[in-house]
PDB file of C-alpha atoms in Angstrom:
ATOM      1  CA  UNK K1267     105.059  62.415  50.829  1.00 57.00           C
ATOM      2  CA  UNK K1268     103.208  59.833  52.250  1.00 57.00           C
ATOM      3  CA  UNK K1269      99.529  60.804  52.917  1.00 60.00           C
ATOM      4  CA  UNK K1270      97.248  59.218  56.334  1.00 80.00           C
ATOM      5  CA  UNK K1271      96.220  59.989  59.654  1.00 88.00           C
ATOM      6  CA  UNK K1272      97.726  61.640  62.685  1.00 92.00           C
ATOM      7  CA  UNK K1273      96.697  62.029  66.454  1.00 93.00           C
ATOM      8  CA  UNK K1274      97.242  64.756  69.025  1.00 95.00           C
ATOM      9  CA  UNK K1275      98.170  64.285  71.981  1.00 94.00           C
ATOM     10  CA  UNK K1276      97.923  66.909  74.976  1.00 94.00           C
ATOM     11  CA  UNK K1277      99.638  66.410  78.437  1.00 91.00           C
ATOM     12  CA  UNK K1278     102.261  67.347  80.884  1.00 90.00           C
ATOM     13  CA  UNK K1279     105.718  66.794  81.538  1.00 87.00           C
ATOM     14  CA  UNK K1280     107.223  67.539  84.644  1.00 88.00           C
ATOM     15  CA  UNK K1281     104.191  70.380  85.477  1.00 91.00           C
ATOM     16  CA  UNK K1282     105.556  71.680  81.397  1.00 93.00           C
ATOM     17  CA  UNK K1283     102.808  71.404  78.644  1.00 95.00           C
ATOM     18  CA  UNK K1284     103.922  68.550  75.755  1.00 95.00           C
ATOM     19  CA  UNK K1285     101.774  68.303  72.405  1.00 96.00           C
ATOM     20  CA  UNK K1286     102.574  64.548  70.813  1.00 96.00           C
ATOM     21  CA  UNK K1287     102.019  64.322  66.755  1.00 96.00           C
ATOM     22  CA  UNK K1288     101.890  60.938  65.659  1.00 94.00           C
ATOM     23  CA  UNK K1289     101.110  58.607  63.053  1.00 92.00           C
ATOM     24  CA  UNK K1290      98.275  56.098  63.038  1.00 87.00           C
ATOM     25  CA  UNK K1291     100.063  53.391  61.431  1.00 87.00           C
ATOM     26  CA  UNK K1292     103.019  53.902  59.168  1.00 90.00           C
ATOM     27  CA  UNK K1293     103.019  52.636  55.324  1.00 88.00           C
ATOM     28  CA  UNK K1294     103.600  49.107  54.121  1.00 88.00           C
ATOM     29  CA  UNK K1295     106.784  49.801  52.563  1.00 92.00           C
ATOM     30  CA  UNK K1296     108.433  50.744  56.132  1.00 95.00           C
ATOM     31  CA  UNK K1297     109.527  48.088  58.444  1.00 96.00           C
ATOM     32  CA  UNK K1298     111.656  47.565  61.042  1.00 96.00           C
ATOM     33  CA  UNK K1299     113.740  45.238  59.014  1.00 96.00           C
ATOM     34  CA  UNK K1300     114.091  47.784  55.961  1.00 97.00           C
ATOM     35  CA  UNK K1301     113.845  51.078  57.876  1.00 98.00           C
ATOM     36  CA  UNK K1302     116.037  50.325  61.212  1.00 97.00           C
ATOM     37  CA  UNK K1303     117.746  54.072  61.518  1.00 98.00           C
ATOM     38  CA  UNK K1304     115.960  56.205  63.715  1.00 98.00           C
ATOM     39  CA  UNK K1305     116.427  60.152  62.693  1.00 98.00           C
ATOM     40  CA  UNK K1306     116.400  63.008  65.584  1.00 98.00           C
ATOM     41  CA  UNK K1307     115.906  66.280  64.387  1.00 97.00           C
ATOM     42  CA  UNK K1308     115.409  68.479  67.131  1.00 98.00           C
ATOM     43  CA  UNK K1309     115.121  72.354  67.085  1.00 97.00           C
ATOM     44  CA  UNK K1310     115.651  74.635  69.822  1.00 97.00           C
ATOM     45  CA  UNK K1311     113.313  77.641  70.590  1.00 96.00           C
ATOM     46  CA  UNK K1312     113.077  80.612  73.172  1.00 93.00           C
ATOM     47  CA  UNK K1313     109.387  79.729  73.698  1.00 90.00           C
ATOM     48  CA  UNK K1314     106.937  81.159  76.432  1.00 93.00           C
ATOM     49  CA  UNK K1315     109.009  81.850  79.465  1.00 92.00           C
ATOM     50  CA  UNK K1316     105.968  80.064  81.460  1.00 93.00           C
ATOM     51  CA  UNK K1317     104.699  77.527  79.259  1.00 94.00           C
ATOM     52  CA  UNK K1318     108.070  76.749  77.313  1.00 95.00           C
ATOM     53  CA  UNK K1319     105.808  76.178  73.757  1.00 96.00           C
ATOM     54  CA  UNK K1320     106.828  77.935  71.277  1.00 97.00           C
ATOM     55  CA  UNK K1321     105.667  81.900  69.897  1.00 96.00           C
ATOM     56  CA  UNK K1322     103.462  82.141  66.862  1.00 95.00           C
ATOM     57  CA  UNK K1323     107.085  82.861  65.186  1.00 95.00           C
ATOM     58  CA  UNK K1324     108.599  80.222  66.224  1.00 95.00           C
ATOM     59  CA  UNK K1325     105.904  77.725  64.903  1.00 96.00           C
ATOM     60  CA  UNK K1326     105.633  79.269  61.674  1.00 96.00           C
ATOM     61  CA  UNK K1327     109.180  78.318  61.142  1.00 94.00           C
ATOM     62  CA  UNK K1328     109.254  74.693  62.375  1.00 97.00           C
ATOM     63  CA  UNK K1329     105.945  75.036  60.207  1.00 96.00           C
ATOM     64  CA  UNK K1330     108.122  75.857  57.299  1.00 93.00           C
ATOM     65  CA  UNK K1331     110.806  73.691  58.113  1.00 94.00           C
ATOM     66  CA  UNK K1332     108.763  70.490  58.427  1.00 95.00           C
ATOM     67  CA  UNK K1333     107.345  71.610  55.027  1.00 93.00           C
ATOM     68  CA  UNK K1334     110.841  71.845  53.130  1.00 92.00           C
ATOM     69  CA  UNK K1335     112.139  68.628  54.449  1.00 94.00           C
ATOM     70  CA  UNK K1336     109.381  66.264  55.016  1.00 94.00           C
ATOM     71  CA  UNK K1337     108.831  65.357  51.192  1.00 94.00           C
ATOM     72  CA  UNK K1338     112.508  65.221  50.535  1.00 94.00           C
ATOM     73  CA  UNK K1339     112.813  62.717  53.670  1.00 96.00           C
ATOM     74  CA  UNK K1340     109.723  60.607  53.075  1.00 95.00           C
ATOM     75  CA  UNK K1341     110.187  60.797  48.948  1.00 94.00           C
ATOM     76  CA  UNK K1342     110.660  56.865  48.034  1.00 93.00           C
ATOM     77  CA  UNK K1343     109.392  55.503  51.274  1.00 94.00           C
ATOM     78  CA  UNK K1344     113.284  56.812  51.759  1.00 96.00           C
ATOM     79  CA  UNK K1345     112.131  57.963  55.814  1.00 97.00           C
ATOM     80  CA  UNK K1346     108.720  57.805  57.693  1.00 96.00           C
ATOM     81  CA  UNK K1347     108.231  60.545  60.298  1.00 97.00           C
ATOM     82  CA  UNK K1348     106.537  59.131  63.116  1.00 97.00           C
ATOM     83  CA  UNK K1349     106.184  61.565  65.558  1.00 97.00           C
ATOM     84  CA  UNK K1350     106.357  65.094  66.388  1.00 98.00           C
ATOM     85  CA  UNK K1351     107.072  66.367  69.945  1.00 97.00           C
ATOM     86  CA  UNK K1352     107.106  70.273  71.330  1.00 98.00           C
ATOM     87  CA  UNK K1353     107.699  70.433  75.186  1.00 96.00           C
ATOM     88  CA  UNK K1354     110.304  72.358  76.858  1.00 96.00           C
ATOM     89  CA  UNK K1355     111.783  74.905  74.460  1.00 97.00           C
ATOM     90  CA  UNK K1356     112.030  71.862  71.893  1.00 97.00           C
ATOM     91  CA  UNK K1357     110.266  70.177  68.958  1.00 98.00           C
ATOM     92  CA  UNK K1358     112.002  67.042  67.660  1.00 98.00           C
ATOM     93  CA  UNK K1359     110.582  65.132  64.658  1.00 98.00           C
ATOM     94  CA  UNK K1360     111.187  61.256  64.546  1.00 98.00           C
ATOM     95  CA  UNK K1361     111.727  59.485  61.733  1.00 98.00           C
ATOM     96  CA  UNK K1362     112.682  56.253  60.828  1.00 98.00           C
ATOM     97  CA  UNK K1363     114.844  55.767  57.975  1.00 98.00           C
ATOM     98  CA  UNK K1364     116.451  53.017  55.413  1.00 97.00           C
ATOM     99  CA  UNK K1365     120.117  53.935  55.645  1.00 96.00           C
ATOM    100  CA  UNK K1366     122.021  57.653  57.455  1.00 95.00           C
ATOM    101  CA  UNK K1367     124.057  57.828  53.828  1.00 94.00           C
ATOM    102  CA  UNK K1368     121.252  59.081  51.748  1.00 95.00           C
ATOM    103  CA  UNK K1369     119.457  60.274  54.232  1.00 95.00           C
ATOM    104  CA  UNK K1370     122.109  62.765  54.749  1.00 92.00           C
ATOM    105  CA  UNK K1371     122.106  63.422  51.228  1.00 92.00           C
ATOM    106  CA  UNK K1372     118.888  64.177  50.868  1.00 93.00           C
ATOM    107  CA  UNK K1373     118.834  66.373  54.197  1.00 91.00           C
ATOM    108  CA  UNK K1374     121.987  68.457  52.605  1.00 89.00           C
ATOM    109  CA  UNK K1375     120.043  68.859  49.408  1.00 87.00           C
ATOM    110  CA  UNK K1376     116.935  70.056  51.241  1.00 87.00           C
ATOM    111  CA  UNK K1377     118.232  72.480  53.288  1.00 86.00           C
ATOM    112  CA  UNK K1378     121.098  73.673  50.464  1.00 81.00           C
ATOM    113  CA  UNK K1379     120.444  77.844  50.680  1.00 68.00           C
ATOM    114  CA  UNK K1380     118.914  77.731  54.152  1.00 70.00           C
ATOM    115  CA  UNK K1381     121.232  78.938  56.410  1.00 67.00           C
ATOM    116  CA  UNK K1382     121.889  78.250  59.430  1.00 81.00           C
ATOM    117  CA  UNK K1383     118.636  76.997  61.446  1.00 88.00           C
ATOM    118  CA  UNK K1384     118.567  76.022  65.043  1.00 92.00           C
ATOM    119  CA  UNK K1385     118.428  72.221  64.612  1.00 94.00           C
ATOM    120  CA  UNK K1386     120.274  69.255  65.448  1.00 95.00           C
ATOM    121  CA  UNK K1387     120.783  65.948  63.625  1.00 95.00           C
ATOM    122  CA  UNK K1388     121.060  62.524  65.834  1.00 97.00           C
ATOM    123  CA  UNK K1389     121.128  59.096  63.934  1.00 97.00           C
ATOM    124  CA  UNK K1390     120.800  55.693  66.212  1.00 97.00           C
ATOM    125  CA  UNK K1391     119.832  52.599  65.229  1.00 98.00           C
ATOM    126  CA  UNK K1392     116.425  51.279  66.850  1.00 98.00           C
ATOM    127  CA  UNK K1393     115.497  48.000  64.870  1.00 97.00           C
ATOM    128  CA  UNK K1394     113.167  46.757  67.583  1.00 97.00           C
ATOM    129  CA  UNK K1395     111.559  50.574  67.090  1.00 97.00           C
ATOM    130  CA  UNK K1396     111.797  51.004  70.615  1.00 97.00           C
ATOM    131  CA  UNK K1397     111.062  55.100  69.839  1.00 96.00           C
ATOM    132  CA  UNK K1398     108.075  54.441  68.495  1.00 95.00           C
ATOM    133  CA  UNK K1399     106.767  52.225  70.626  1.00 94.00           C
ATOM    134  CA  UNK K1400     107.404  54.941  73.919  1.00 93.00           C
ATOM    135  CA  UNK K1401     105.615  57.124  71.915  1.00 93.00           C
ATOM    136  CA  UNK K1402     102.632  54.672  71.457  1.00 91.00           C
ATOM    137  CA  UNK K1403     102.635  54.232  75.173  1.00 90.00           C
ATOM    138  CA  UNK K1404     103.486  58.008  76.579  1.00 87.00           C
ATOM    139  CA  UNK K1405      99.985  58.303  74.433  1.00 88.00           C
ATOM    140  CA  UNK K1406      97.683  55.323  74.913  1.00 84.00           C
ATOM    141  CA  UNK K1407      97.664  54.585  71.849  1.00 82.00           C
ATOM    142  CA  UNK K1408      97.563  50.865  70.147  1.00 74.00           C
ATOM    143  CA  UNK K1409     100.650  49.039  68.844  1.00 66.00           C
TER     144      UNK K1409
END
């Protein structure tokens, strides 16, 4: 897993409460050239009927789930999750990736005896990492 810094970010979205994760800066070894997939996974959650962020249960199991697969994606410089965003009765974890084949491999593999989990897989390409760079923006952050 690769090891750095991350930023918060607080706000609103249409009058809703949005948390942004994101990475500083992502690792040497990832490049838009080399790592030109970009990886949705999003997970659906009841939430707080007001608020729409997610229960102390519901957390604990992205929680979990962001624990299992993260070191199987990022293992190898294979993926590089970017950001991490919980608004609306959603989180959805960016990543961008080197190819969808073993990525999908390695997301099988990780998730082998879990069952079925509330989550959805989208793969896109995005080799200008036009994802990444809304993020930077939605945040005010550099890039």
């Amino acid at each position: 897993m690769i090891v750095d810094t991350w930023f918060l970010s607080e706000g609103k979205i249409d009058e809703l409460p949005a948390l942004i994760r994101g990475r500083e800066m992502l690792p040497a070894a990832v490049s838009p050239s080399s790592h030109a997939k970009l990886l949705r996974i999003s997970w659906d959650y009841e939430g707080d009927p007001v608020t729409r962020m997610p229960s102390e249960a519901d957390a604990r199991e992205m929680g979990e789930f962001e624990e299992l697969i993260l070191p199987v994606l990022e293992q190898d410089n294979m993926c590089a999750l970017f950001a991490v965003v919980t608004y609306d009765g959603q989180r959805l974890w960016q990543f961008y990736c080197r190819d969808k084949a073993s990525t999908q491999a390695a997301i099988s593999q990780a998730l082998g005896a879990q069952g079925d989990l509330p989550i959805d897989l989208e793969m896109d390409d995005d080799p200008e990492w036009t994802a990444l760079s809304r993020i930077l923006e939605d945040t005010d952050r550099p890039h």
